[in-house]
Amino acid sequence: MTLLELDEVKVHFPVRRGILFDRTVGHVYAVDGVSLSVSAGQTYGLVGESGCGKTTLGRAVLRLNEITSGRVVFDGTDLAALPAEEMRRARRRLQMVFQDPLGSLNPRQNIESVLAEGMAAHGLGADRAERRAKILEILDRVGLPAGSLSRYPHEFSGGQRQRIGIARALVLEPDLVICDEPVSALDVSIQAQVLNLLEELQDSLGLTYLVIAHDLAVVRHISDVIGVMYLGSLVEEAPSDALYSDPRHPYTRALMSAVPVPDPEVEDTRERILLRGDLPSPAGPPAGCRFHTRCPWRQPERCATERPELTDVGGGHRVACHYAAEIAEGTLRPNRELAPPILHQPGTLTGFEAEAAEAAAEPGAAAGPEAGPGGPPDGGPGQGPQPLIP
């Protein structure tokens, strides 16, 4: 059963100028036409580089950022159309765990006050004693002692504060929890503890997660389905294993090439793709495919003018690329003038170097000039393309 469905959601922030006459001179297209669905009991991971609109999209689901257009359907109800008071009541079933656990907690409130505030606002618990009993139950679930109730946020470690943030969401008995970078500010050992806790809570309470992160290893560990965002758009979506084993979008391929591999033999021979340039400004996104300004496979006559739609390629795998099939089959090669450098280890040939080697090995291929006195030795500089050493 689909619990959350986003249909062409857009979040555009106006850019205003002027002192006496305030006027809109443009927009920041933070989220621009994202459609996805999350099934009940599922974990949906949303990844992408900083500034791509992941957090804005998560906040838009709860209407912490108002959407410009589109539909956010939660359990059959369009949240975007709800009046403010009805939306406030609906938020009991949708909760968020924020990226900065310390910044999201009121330093003047002790933990009991922090956790009881939401319960009182939504009318949960007949009295203080009943609310306190519920809070103690949730604290036990997240691994915090009962003595934590009288303490303040600054008295806890980062991992403990994140557990408090999770507890604050759980006391309201939500159906959907949006986790915005839940472990990015934590040490690696603490990250594993928090991720395991989230999985245990999902199994015991039947929770549904929308996990926002930029760490691909974290997302793979916890997610059933992963969506990849770039410059406000969803460019690829697939089951977790399928996305990692067979990425189809050029941007996803570049992301996956940056994931460290523990096996040194595999790591030494793996192709790494570097993307040239920076993420374009969301205030002036490129026309056509949003990724075409950095894509090594782009075809100017189409990619720069026509925006690709998310297309199902089978098995729940969707990709927004005009040439995803050709790239996967190898019939479309990177443009020599547009492709970024590909870093790899000494002794391996990939990309254009492999093409050059194949051409040189063909019968009748012209032999290169021999090195004369004082010239470069055989295989040295000047004798054709050389591997790039990272």
C-alpha positions as YAML, in Angstrom:
chain: A
units: angstrom
residues:
- id: 1
  name: MET
  ca: [0.00, 0.00, 0.00]
- id: 2
  name: THR
  ca: [1.31, 3.43, -0.94]
- id: 3
  name: LEU
  ca: [1.54, 5.65, 2.13]
- id: 4
  name: LEU
  ca: [3.15, 8.74, 0.60]
- id: 5
  name: GLU
  ca: [2.94, 9.93, -2.99]
- id: 6
  name: LEU
  ca: [4.50, 13.04, -4.47]
- id: 7
  name: ASP
  ca: [3.17, 14.19, -7.83]
- id: 8
  name: GLU
  ca: [5.11, 16.85, -9.75]
- id: 9
  name: VAL
  ca: [6.04, 18.69, -6.57]
- id: 10
  name: LYS
  ca: [7.69, 22.08, -7.07]
- id: 11
  name: VAL
  ca: [9.15, 24.38, -4.43]
- id: 12
  name: HIS
  ca: [10.27, 27.73, -5.87]
- id: 13
  name: PHE
  ca: [11.55, 30.50, -3.61]
- id: 14
  name: PRO
  ca: [11.09, 34.06, -4.94]
- id: 15
  name: VAL
  ca: [14.13, 36.32, -5.20]
- id: 16
  name: ARG
  ca: [13.13, 39.85, -4.19]
- id: 17
  name: ARG
  ca: [14.89, 43.19, -4.57]
- id: 18
  name: GLY
  ca: [14.15, 46.74, -3.63]
- id: 19
  name: ILE
  ca: [13.63, 48.70, -0.43]
- id: 20
  name: LEU
  ca: [10.58, 50.86, -1.02]
- id: 21
  name: PHE
  ca: [9.11, 48.79, -3.85]
- id: 22
  name: ASP
  ca: [9.78, 45.14, -3.13]
- id: 23
  name: ARG
  ca: [9.57, 43.19, -6.36]
- id: 24
  name: THR
  ca: [10.25, 39.64, -7.48]
- id: 25
  name: VAL
  ca: [13.14, 39.45, -9.93]
- id: 26
  name: GLY
  ca: [13.47, 35.68, -10.18]
- id: 27
  name: HIS
  ca: [13.08, 32.35, -8.42]
- id: 28
  name: VAL
  ca: [15.26, 29.68, -6.86]
- id: 29
  name: TYR
  ca: [14.03, 26.38, -8.28]
- id: 30
  name: ALA
  ca: [14.90, 24.28, -5.22]
- id: 31
  name: VAL
  ca: [12.58, 21.40, -6.15]
- id: 32
  name: ASP
  ca: [11.27, 21.27, -9.69]
- id: 33
  name: GLY
  ca: [8.81, 18.55, -10.61]
- id: 34
  name: VAL
  ca: [9.62, 15.57, -8.35]
- id: 35
  name: SER
  ca: [7.32, 12.53, -8.42]
- id: 36
  name: LEU
  ca: [7.85, 9.49, -6.19]
- id: 37
  name: SER
  ca: [5.95, 7.11, -3.94]
- id: 38
  name: VAL
  ca: [6.78, 5.40, -0.65]
- id: 39
  name: SER
  ca: [5.03, 2.19, 0.40]
- id: 40
  name: ALA
  ca: [3.97, 1.53, 3.99]
- id: 41
  name: GLY
  ca: [6.73, -0.14, 6.01]
- id: 42
  name: GLN
  ca: [9.34, 0.77, 3.41]
- id: 43
  name: THR
  ca: [12.50, 2.86, 3.68]
- id: 44
  name: TYR
  ca: [13.00, 5.25, 0.78]
- id: 45
  name: GLY
  ca: [16.48, 6.76, 0.54]
- id: 46
  name: LEU
  ca: [16.99, 10.12, -1.15]
- id: 47
  name: VAL
  ca: [20.57, 10.98, -2.14]
- id: 48
  name: GLY
  ca: [22.35, 13.76, -3.98]
- id: 49
  name: GLU
  ca: [25.03, 16.37, -3.48]
- id: 50
  name: SER
  ca: [24.57, 19.42, -1.28]
- id: 51
  name: GLY
  ca: [22.16, 21.94, -2.76]
- id: 52
  name: CYS
  ca: [20.19, 19.49, -4.89]
- id: 53
  name: GLY
  ca: [16.93, 20.02, -2.96]
- id: 54
  name: LYS
  ca: [16.73, 16.88, -0.80]
- id: 55
  name: THR
  ca: [16.07, 18.64, 2.50]
- id: 56
  name: THR
  ca: [13.71, 21.14, 0.90]
- id: 57
  name: LEU
  ca: [11.67, 18.25, -0.49]
- id: 58
  name: GLY
  ca: [11.54, 16.55, 2.92]
- id: 59
  name: ARG
  ca: [10.41, 19.76, 4.60]
- id: 60
  name: ALA
  ca: [7.81, 20.29, 1.87]
- id: 61
  name: VAL
  ca: [6.17, 16.97, 2.75]
- id: 62
  name: LEU
  ca: [5.44, 18.38, 6.22]
- id: 63
  name: ARG
  ca: [4.72, 21.81, 4.72]
- id: 64
  name: LEU
  ca: [7.53, 23.37, 6.71]
- id: 65
  name: ASN
  ca: [8.27, 24.75, 3.25]
- id: 66
  name: GLU
  ca: [5.09, 25.50, 1.31]
- id: 67
  name: ILE
  ca: [5.01, 23.89, -2.11]
- id: 68
  name: THR
  ca: [4.55, 26.01, -5.23]
- id: 69
  name: SER
  ca: [2.59, 23.39, -7.15]
- id: 70
  name: GLY
  ca: [1.98, 19.66, -7.24]
- id: 71
  name: ARG
  ca: [0.40, 17.20, -4.84]
- id: 72
  name: VAL
  ca: [1.66, 15.60, -1.61]
- id: 73
  name: VAL
  ca: [-0.72, 12.72, -0.90]
- id: 74
  name: PHE
  ca: [-0.37, 11.05, 2.50]
- id: 75
  name: ASP
  ca: [-2.62, 8.07, 3.17]
- id: 76
  name: GLY
  ca: [-5.11, 9.32, 0.58]
- id: 77
  name: THR
  ca: [-5.14, 12.96, 1.74]
- id: 78
  name: ASP
  ca: [-3.59, 15.80, -0.26]
- id: 79
  name: LEU
  ca: [-1.60, 17.64, 2.39]
- id: 80
  name: ALA
  ca: [-1.01, 20.61, 0.10]
- id: 81
  name: ALA
  ca: [-4.73, 21.38, 0.09]
- id: 82
  name: LEU
  ca: [-5.32, 21.13, 3.86]
- id: 83
  name: PRO
  ca: [-6.13, 24.25, 5.91]
- id: 84
  name: ALA
  ca: [-3.50, 25.19, 8.48]
- id: 85
  name: GLU
  ca: [-5.29, 23.70, 11.50]
- id: 86
  name: GLU
  ca: [-5.98, 20.38, 9.76]
- id: 87
  name: MET
  ca: [-2.35, 20.25, 8.62]
- id: 88
  name: ARG
  ca: [-1.21, 20.81, 12.20]
- id: 89
  name: ARG
  ca: [-3.27, 17.82, 13.33]
- id: 90
  name: ALA
  ca: [-2.00, 15.70, 10.42]
- id: 91
  name: ARG
  ca: [1.61, 16.33, 11.45]
- id: 92
  name: ARG
  ca: [1.19, 13.95, 14.39]
- id: 93
  name: ARG
  ca: [1.40, 11.12, 11.86]
- id: 94
  name: LEU
  ca: [4.35, 12.67, 10.01]
- id: 95
  name: GLN
  ca: [7.44, 13.48, 12.01]
- id: 96
  name: MET
  ca: [10.96, 14.62, 11.19]
- id: 97
  name: VAL
  ca: [14.36, 13.84, 12.67]
- id: 98
  name: PHE
  ca: [16.55, 16.84, 11.91]
- id: 99
  name: GLN
  ca: [20.17, 16.90, 10.78]
- id: 100
  name: ASP
  ca: [21.47, 18.98, 13.69]
- id: 101
  name: PRO
  ca: [20.25, 17.31, 16.88]
- id: 102
  name: LEU
  ca: [21.52, 20.10, 19.15]
- id: 103
  name: GLY
  ca: [20.11, 22.94, 17.06]
- id: 104
  name: SER
  ca: [16.70, 21.26, 16.89]
- id: 105
  name: LEU
  ca: [16.37, 20.97, 20.69]
- id: 106
  name: ASN
  ca: [15.44, 23.91, 22.90]
- id: 107
  name: PRO
  ca: [18.42, 24.45, 25.25]
- id: 108
  name: ARG
  ca: [16.13, 25.86, 27.96]
- id: 109
  name: GLN
  ca: [13.93, 22.77, 28.15]
- id: 110
  name: ASN
  ca: [14.87, 19.54, 29.87]
- id: 111
  name: ILE
  ca: [14.28, 16.30, 28.01]
- id: 112
  name: GLU
  ca: [10.97, 15.53, 29.68]
- id: 113
  name: SER
  ca: [9.66, 18.93, 28.65]
- id: 114
  name: VAL
  ca: [10.94, 18.48, 25.08]
- id: 115
  name: LEU
  ca: [9.22, 15.13, 24.68]
- id: 116
  name: ALA
  ca: [6.01, 16.05, 26.49]
- id: 117
  name: GLU
  ca: [5.46, 19.27, 24.53]
- id: 118
  name: GLY
  ca: [4.34, 17.52, 21.34]
- id: 119
  name: MET
  ca: [2.15, 15.09, 23.23]
- id: 120
  name: ALA
  ca: [0.34, 17.94, 24.98]
- id: 121
  name: ALA
  ca: [-0.07, 19.86, 21.72]
- id: 122
  name: HIS
  ca: [-1.77, 16.87, 20.07]
- id: 123
  name: GLY
  ca: [-3.79, 15.84, 23.11]
- id: 124
  name: LEU
  ca: [-1.96, 12.57, 23.77]
- id: 125
  name: GLY
  ca: [-2.05, 11.33, 27.34]
- id: 126
  name: ALA
  ca: [-4.80, 12.13, 29.82]
- id: 127
  name: ASP
  ca: [-2.45, 13.76, 32.30]
- id: 128
  name: ARG
  ca: [1.21, 14.33, 33.10]
- id: 129
  name: ALA
  ca: [1.61, 10.90, 34.71]
- id: 130
  name: GLU
  ca: [0.34, 9.11, 31.60]
- id: 131
  name: ARG
  ca: [2.56, 11.19, 29.34]
- id: 132
  name: ARG
  ca: [5.54, 10.51, 31.57]
- id: 133
  name: ALA
  ca: [4.91, 6.76, 31.38]
- id: 134
  name: LYS
  ca: [4.83, 6.94, 27.57]
- id: 135
  name: ILE
  ca: [8.03, 8.99, 27.51]
- id: 136
  name: LEU
  ca: [9.84, 6.48, 29.72]
- id: 137
  name: GLU
  ca: [8.73, 3.66, 27.40]
- id: 138
  name: ILE
  ca: [10.11, 5.48, 24.35]
- id: 139
  name: LEU
  ca: [13.36, 6.40, 26.11]
- id: 140
  name: ASP
  ca: [13.88, 2.72, 26.87]
- id: 141
  name: ARG
  ca: [13.28, 1.86, 23.20]
- id: 142
  name: VAL
  ca: [15.92, 4.32, 22.02]
- id: 143
  name: GLY
  ca: [18.43, 3.24, 24.67]
- id: 144
  name: LEU
  ca: [18.40, 6.20, 27.05]
- id: 145
  name: PRO
  ca: [18.09, 5.87, 30.86]
- id: 146
  name: ALA
  ca: [15.13, 7.21, 32.82]
- id: 147
  name: GLY
  ca: [17.48, 9.64, 34.56]
- id: 148
  name: SER
  ca: [17.77, 11.57, 31.28]
- id: 149
  name: LEU
  ca: [14.41, 13.27, 31.85]
- id: 150
  name: SER
  ca: [15.76, 16.02, 34.09]
- id: 151
  name: ARG
  ca: [18.85, 16.75, 32.01]
- id: 152
  name: TYR
  ca: [19.31, 19.37, 29.28]
- id: 153
  name: PRO
  ca: [20.44, 18.91, 25.63]
- id: 154
  name: HIS
  ca: [23.97, 20.25, 26.19]
- id: 155
  name: GLU
  ca: [24.61, 17.49, 28.75]
- id: 156
  name: PHE
  ca: [24.39, 14.74, 26.12]
- id: 157
  name: SER
  ca: [26.74, 13.49, 23.41]
- id: 158
  name: GLY
  ca: [25.90, 13.87, 19.73]
- id: 159
  name: GLY
  ca: [24.65, 10.30, 19.45]
- id: 160
  name: GLN
  ca: [22.49, 10.67, 22.55]
- id: 161
  name: ARG
  ca: [21.00, 13.92, 21.24]
- id: 162
  name: GLN
  ca: [20.09, 12.19, 18.00]
- id: 163
  name: ARG
  ca: [18.35, 9.47, 20.03]
- id: 164
  name: ILE
  ca: [16.41, 12.21, 21.81]
- id: 165
  name: GLY
  ca: [15.37, 13.59, 18.41]
- id: 166
  name: ILE
  ca: [14.17, 10.12, 17.41]
- id: 167
  name: ALA
  ca: [12.32, 9.76, 20.72]
- id: 168
  name: ARG
  ca: [10.64, 13.13, 20.21]
- id: 169
  name: ALA
  ca: [9.25, 11.85, 16.91]
- id: 170
  name: LEU
  ca: [8.20, 8.46, 18.29]
- id: 171
  name: VAL
  ca: [6.20, 9.70, 21.29]
- id: 172
  name: LEU
  ca: [3.58, 10.98, 18.83]
- id: 173
  name: GLU
  ca: [3.18, 7.47, 17.34]
- id: 174
  name: PRO
  ca: [3.77, 8.56, 13.71]
- id: 175
  name: ASP
  ca: [3.31, 6.47, 10.58]
- id: 176
  name: LEU
  ca: [6.02, 8.25, 8.55]
- id: 177
  name: VAL
  ca: [9.34, 9.54, 9.85]
- id: 178
  name: ILE
  ca: [11.49, 11.79, 7.64]
- id: 179
  name: CYS
  ca: [15.14, 11.46, 8.65]
- id: 180
  name: ASP
  ca: [17.21, 14.38, 7.36]
- id: 181
  name: GLU
  ca: [20.89, 13.35, 7.42]
- id: 182
  name: PRO
  ca: [20.31, 11.41, 10.67]
- id: 183
  name: VAL
  ca: [23.95, 10.34, 11.12]
- id: 184
  name: SER
  ca: [26.04, 12.86, 9.15]
- id: 185
  name: ALA
  ca: [27.19, 14.73, 12.28]
- id: 186
  name: LEU
  ca: [28.12, 11.57, 14.20]
- id: 187
  name: ASP
  ca: [31.24, 9.44, 14.51]
- id: 188
  name: VAL
  ca: [31.33, 6.26, 12.42]
- id: 189
  name: SER
  ca: [30.82, 3.96, 15.43]
- id: 190
  name: ILE
  ca: [27.84, 6.03, 16.60]
- id: 191
  name: GLN
  ca: [26.43, 6.09, 13.06]
- id: 192
  name: ALA
  ca: [26.13, 2.31, 13.07]
- id: 193
  name: GLN
  ca: [24.33, 2.36, 16.42]
- id: 194
  name: VAL
  ca: [21.78, 4.94, 15.24]
- id: 195
  name: LEU
  ca: [21.17, 3.13, 11.94]
- id: 196
  name: ASN
  ca: [20.64, -0.17, 13.75]
- id: 197
  name: LEU
  ca: [18.26, 1.58, 16.14]
- id: 198
  name: LEU
  ca: [16.22, 2.97, 13.24]
- id: 199
  name: GLU
  ca: [15.94, -0.51, 11.72]
- id: 200
  name: GLU
  ca: [14.90, -2.07, 15.04]
- id: 201
  name: LEU
  ca: [12.24, 0.59, 15.57]
- id: 202
  name: GLN
  ca: [10.92, 0.06, 12.06]
- id: 203
  name: ASP
  ca: [10.57, -3.68, 12.65]
- id: 204
  name: SER
  ca: [8.89, -3.31, 16.05]
- id: 205
  name: LEU
  ca: [6.65, -0.31, 15.33]
- id: 206
  name: GLY
  ca: [5.95, -0.74, 11.61]
- id: 207
  name: LEU
  ca: [7.39, 2.67, 10.70]
- id: 208
  name: THR
  ca: [7.89, 4.06, 7.22]
- id: 209
  name: TYR
  ca: [11.05, 6.11, 6.58]
- id: 210
  name: LEU
  ca: [12.08, 8.74, 4.10]
- id: 211
  name: VAL
  ca: [15.84, 8.96, 4.67]
- id: 212
  name: ILE
  ca: [17.69, 11.97, 3.23]
- id: 213
  name: ALA
  ca: [21.48, 11.60, 3.03]
- id: 214
  name: HIS
  ca: [24.55, 12.20, 0.92]
- id: 215
  name: ASP
  ca: [26.46, 9.16, 2.22]
- id: 216
  name: LEU
  ca: [25.81, 6.40, -0.30]
- id: 217
  name: ALA
  ca: [26.99, 3.65, 2.05]
- id: 218
  name: VAL
  ca: [24.51, 4.75, 4.73]
- id: 219
  name: VAL
  ca: [21.64, 4.87, 2.26]
- id: 220
  name: ARG
  ca: [22.42, 1.43, 0.87]
- id: 221
  name: HIS
  ca: [22.53, -0.05, 4.37]
- id: 222
  name: ILE
  ca: [19.08, 1.13, 5.38]
- id: 223
  name: SER
  ca: [17.02, 1.69, 2.21]
- id: 224
  name: ASP
  ca: [14.71, -0.54, 0.18]
- id: 225
  name: VAL
  ca: [14.38, 1.95, -2.68]
- id: 226
  name: ILE
  ca: [16.76, 4.80, -3.53]
- id: 227
  name: GLY
  ca: [16.08, 7.98, -5.47]
- id: 228
  name: VAL
  ca: [18.89, 10.16, -6.82]
- id: 229
  name: MET
  ca: [18.34, 13.92, -7.03]
- id: 230
  name: TYR
  ca: [20.27, 16.45, -9.07]
- id: 231
  name: LEU
  ca: [19.52, 20.18, -9.16]
- id: 232
  name: GLY
  ca: [15.95, 19.86, -7.91]
- id: 233
  name: SER
  ca: [15.01, 16.89, -10.10]
- id: 234
  name: LEU
  ca: [14.79, 13.15, -9.55]
- id: 235
  name: VAL
  ca: [17.10, 11.59, -12.15]
- id: 236
  name: GLU
  ca: [16.99, 7.92, -11.15]
- id: 237
  name: GLU
  ca: [15.06, 5.60, -8.85]
- id: 238
  name: ALA
  ca: [15.53, 1.88, -8.27]
- id: 239
  name: PRO
  ca: [15.58, -0.84, -5.63]
- id: 240
  name: SER
  ca: [18.74, -0.51, -3.56]
- id: 241
  name: ASP
  ca: [20.63, -3.51, -4.96]
- id: 242
  name: ALA
  ca: [19.68, -2.69, -8.55]
- id: 243
  name: LEU
  ca: [20.88, 0.90, -8.27]
- id: 244
  name: TYR
  ca: [24.28, -0.11, -6.95]
- id: 245
  name: SER
  ca: [24.81, -3.01, -9.34]
- id: 246
  name: ASP
  ca: [23.44, -1.34, -12.48]
- id: 247
  name: PRO
  ca: [23.29, 2.48, -12.32]
- id: 248
  name: ARG
  ca: [21.78, 3.85, -15.52]
- id: 249
  name: HIS
  ca: [21.94, 7.65, -15.28]
- id: 250
  name: PRO
  ca: [25.34, 9.26, -16.01]
- id: 251
  name: TYR
  ca: [25.18, 11.21, -12.75]
- id: 252
  name: THR
  ca: [24.48, 8.06, -10.74]
- id: 253
  name: ARG
  ca: [27.35, 6.28, -12.50]
- id: 254
  name: ALA
  ca: [29.67, 9.10, -11.42]
- id: 255
  name: LEU
  ca: [28.39, 8.92, -7.83]
- id: 256
  name: MET
  ca: [28.86, 5.16, -7.65]
- id: 257
  name: SER
  ca: [32.38, 5.42, -9.02]
- id: 258
  name: ALA
  ca: [33.26, 7.54, -5.97]
- id: 259
  name: VAL
  ca: [32.10, 4.95, -3.41]
- id: 260
  name: PRO
  ca: [35.16, 3.32, -1.76]
- id: 261
  name: VAL
  ca: [35.51, -0.45, -2.22]
- id: 262
  name: PRO
  ca: [37.15, -2.42, 0.63]
- id: 263
  name: ASP
  ca: [38.80, -4.92, -1.75]
- id: 264
  name: PRO
  ca: [42.09, -3.31, -2.89]
- id: 265
  name: GLU
  ca: [42.26, -5.40, -6.07]
- id: 266
  name: VAL
  ca: [38.85, -4.18, -7.16]
- id: 267
  name: GLU
  ca: [39.61, -0.62, -6.06]
- id: 268
  name: ASP
  ca: [42.86, -0.54, -8.07]
- id: 269
  name: THR
  ca: [41.21, -1.53, -11.33]
- id: 270
  name: ARG
  ca: [37.94, 0.35, -10.95]
- id: 271
  name: GLU
  ca: [37.09, 3.22, -13.28]
- id: 272
  name: ARG
  ca: [36.51, 6.54, -11.56]
- id: 273
  name: ILE
  ca: [34.57, 9.28, -13.27]
- id: 274
  name: LEU
  ca: [35.21, 12.91, -12.39]
- id: 275
  name: LEU
  ca: [32.61, 15.48, -13.34]
- id: 276
  name: ARG
  ca: [33.84, 18.79, -14.64]
- id: 277
  name: GLY
  ca: [32.44, 22.02, -13.31]
- id: 278
  name: ASP
  ca: [30.22, 22.81, -10.35]
- id: 279
  name: LEU
  ca: [26.56, 22.27, -9.67]
- id: 280
  name: PRO
  ca: [24.72, 25.02, -11.60]
- id: 281
  name: SER
  ca: [22.78, 27.55, -9.58]
- id: 282
  name: PRO
  ca: [19.16, 26.55, -8.85]
- id: 283
  name: ALA
  ca: [18.31, 30.20, -9.52]
- id: 284
  name: GLY
  ca: [19.22, 29.68, -13.17]
- id: 285
  name: PRO
  ca: [19.10, 25.96, -14.01]
- id: 286
  name: PRO
  ca: [20.07, 24.93, -17.55]
- id: 287
  name: ALA
  ca: [17.39, 24.18, -20.12]
- id: 288
  name: GLY
  ca: [16.75, 20.63, -21.24]
- id: 289
  name: CYS
  ca: [18.36, 17.95, -19.12]
- id: 290
  name: ARG
  ca: [19.58, 19.53, -15.89]
- id: 291
  name: PHE
  ca: [22.74, 17.41, -15.98]
- id: 292
  name: HIS
  ca: [23.74, 18.07, -19.58]
- id: 293
  name: THR
  ca: [26.28, 20.80, -18.71]
- id: 294
  name: ARG
  ca: [28.43, 18.20, -16.90]
- id: 295
  name: CYS
  ca: [27.50, 14.99, -18.72]
- id: 296
  name: PRO
  ca: [30.23, 13.28, -20.76]
- id: 297
  name: TRP
  ca: [27.60, 11.52, -22.92]
- id: 298
  name: ARG
  ca: [25.50, 14.56, -23.75]
- id: 299
  name: GLN
  ca: [24.21, 15.11, -27.26]
- id: 300
  name: PRO
  ca: [23.79, 18.89, -27.78]
- id: 301
  name: GLU
  ca: [20.97, 18.64, -30.30]
- id: 302
  name: ARG
  ca: [18.64, 16.96, -27.79]
- id: 303
  name: CYS
  ca: [19.98, 17.08, -24.23]
- id: 304
  name: ALA
  ca: [20.27, 20.87, -24.19]
- id: 305
  name: THR
  ca: [16.71, 21.44, -25.37]
- id: 306
  name: GLU
  ca: [14.48, 18.53, -24.28]
- id: 307
  name: ARG
  ca: [14.00, 17.62, -20.62]
- id: 308
  name: PRO
  ca: [13.90, 13.82, -20.15]
- id: 309
  name: GLU
  ca: [11.04, 12.15, -18.30]
- id: 310
  name: LEU
  ca: [11.48, 9.42, -15.69]
- id: 311
  name: THR
  ca: [11.05, 6.24, -17.72]
- id: 312
  name: ASP
  ca: [10.57, 2.73, -16.32]
- id: 313
  name: VAL
  ca: [13.26, 0.41, -17.67]
- id: 314
  name: GLY
  ca: [11.97, -2.65, -15.81]
- id: 315
  name: GLY
  ca: [12.01, -4.01, -12.29]
- id: 316
  name: GLY
  ca: [10.91, -0.74, -10.71]
- id: 317
  name: HIS
  ca: [13.98, 0.99, -12.13]
- id: 318
  name: ARG
  ca: [13.24, 4.49, -13.47]
- id: 319
  name: VAL
  ca: [15.75, 6.80, -15.13]
- id: 320
  name: ALA
  ca: [15.53, 10.30, -16.62]
- id: 321
  name: CYS
  ca: [18.01, 10.13, -19.49]
- id: 322
  name: HIS
  ca: [17.41, 10.20, -23.24]
- id: 323
  name: TYR
  ca: [20.29, 7.80, -23.89]
- id: 324
  name: ALA
  ca: [20.31, 5.53, -20.82]
- id: 325
  name: ALA
  ca: [19.82, 2.38, -22.92]
- id: 326
  name: GLU
  ca: [22.58, 3.29, -25.38]
- id: 327
  name: ILE
  ca: [25.00, 4.12, -22.56]
- id: 328
  name: ALA
  ca: [24.26, 0.81, -20.80]
- id: 329
  name: GLU
  ca: [24.74, -1.14, -24.04]
- id: 330
  name: GLY
  ca: [27.98, 0.70, -24.83]
- id: 331
  name: THR
  ca: [26.74, 1.91, -28.21]
- id: 332
  name: LEU
  ca: [27.04, 5.55, -27.11]
- id: 333
  name: ARG
  ca: [30.54, 6.51, -26.04]
- id: 334
  name: PRO
  ca: [31.56, 9.65, -24.14]
- id: 335
  name: ASN
  ca: [32.16, 12.69, -26.32]
- id: 336
  name: ARG
  ca: [35.92, 13.23, -26.55]
- id: 337
  name: GLU
  ca: [35.60, 17.00, -26.29]
- id: 338
  name: LEU
  ca: [33.04, 16.97, -23.46]
- id: 339
  name: ALA
  ca: [34.12, 14.03, -21.32]
- id: 340
  name: PRO
  ca: [35.80, 14.70, -17.98]
- id: 341
  name: PRO
  ca: [39.07, 13.03, -17.06]
- id: 342
  name: ILE
  ca: [38.79, 9.43, -15.87]
- id: 343
  name: LEU
  ca: [41.16, 8.53, -13.07]
- id: 344
  name: HIS
  ca: [42.44, 5.00, -12.76]
- id: 345
  name: GLN
  ca: [45.44, 3.11, -11.51]
- id: 346
  name: PRO
  ca: [48.78, 2.60, -13.33]
- id: 347
  name: GLY
  ca: [48.85, -0.29, -15.74]
- id: 348
  name: THR
  ca: [45.19, -0.07, -16.75]
- id: 349
  name: LEU
  ca: [43.63, 1.51, -19.79]
- id: 350
  name: THR
  ca: [40.06, 2.76, -19.72]
- id: 351
  name: GLY
  ca: [37.88, 5.19, -21.61]
- id: 352
  name: PHE
  ca: [39.62, 6.97, -24.50]
- id: 353
  name: GLU
  ca: [43.01, 5.36, -23.75]
- id: 354
  name: ALA
  ca: [41.50, 1.93, -24.35]
- id: 355
  name: GLU
  ca: [40.07, 3.17, -27.67]
- id: 356
  name: ALA
  ca: [43.46, 4.52, -28.68]
- id: 357
  name: ALA
  ca: [45.14, 1.23, -27.77]
- id: 358
  name: GLU
  ca: [42.58, -0.73, -29.80]
- id: 359
  name: ALA
  ca: [43.11, 1.55, -32.80]
- id: 360
  name: ALA
  ca: [46.89, 1.16, -32.56]
- id: 361
  name: ALA
  ca: [46.55, -2.63, -32.48]
- id: 362
  name: GLU
  ca: [44.51, -2.80, -35.69]
- id: 363
  name: PRO
  ca: [46.31, -4.18, -38.78]
- id: 364
  name: GLY
  ca: [47.83, -1.45, -40.86]
- id: 365
  name: ALA
  ca: [47.87, 1.07, -38.06]
- id: 366
  name: ALA
  ca: [50.59, 3.65, -38.54]
- id: 367
  name: ALA
  ca: [53.56, 3.19, -36.25]
- id: 368
  name: GLY
  ca: [54.49, 6.09, -34.01]
- id: 369
  name: PRO
  ca: [57.80, 7.89, -34.47]
- id: 370
  name: GLU
  ca: [60.80, 6.29, -32.82]
- id: 371
  name: ALA
  ca: [62.59, 8.23, -30.14]
- id: 372
  name: GLY
  ca: [65.77, 9.76, -31.37]
- id: 373
  name: PRO
  ca: [68.84, 10.66, -29.36]
- id: 374
  name: GLY
  ca: [67.76, 12.59, -26.32]
- id: 375
  name: GLY
  ca: [64.10, 11.84, -27.08]
- id: 376
  name: PRO
  ca: [61.71, 10.21, -24.69]
- id: 377
  name: PRO
  ca: [62.24, 6.50, -24.03]
- id: 378
  name: ASP
  ca: [59.82, 3.92, -25.40]
- id: 379
  name: GLY
  ca: [56.49, 4.29, -23.57]
- id: 380
  name: GLY
  ca: [57.52, 7.64, -22.08]
- id: 381
  name: PRO
  ca: [55.95, 11.05, -22.58]
- id: 382
  name: GLY
  ca: [55.25, 11.86, -26.18]
- id: 383
  name: GLN
  ca: [54.39, 8.26, -27.15]
- id: 384
  name: GLY
  ca: [50.59, 8.61, -26.89]
- id: 385
  name: PRO
  ca: [48.12, 8.91, -24.07]
- id: 386
  name: GLN
  ca: [49.44, 8.12, -20.62]
- id: 387
  name: PRO
  ca: [47.42, 6.97, -17.61]
- id: 388
  name: LEU
  ca: [46.42, 9.69, -15.15]
- id: 389
  name: ILE
  ca: [47.67, 9.02, -11.66]
- id: 390
  name: PRO
  ca: [45.23, 10.21, -8.97]
...
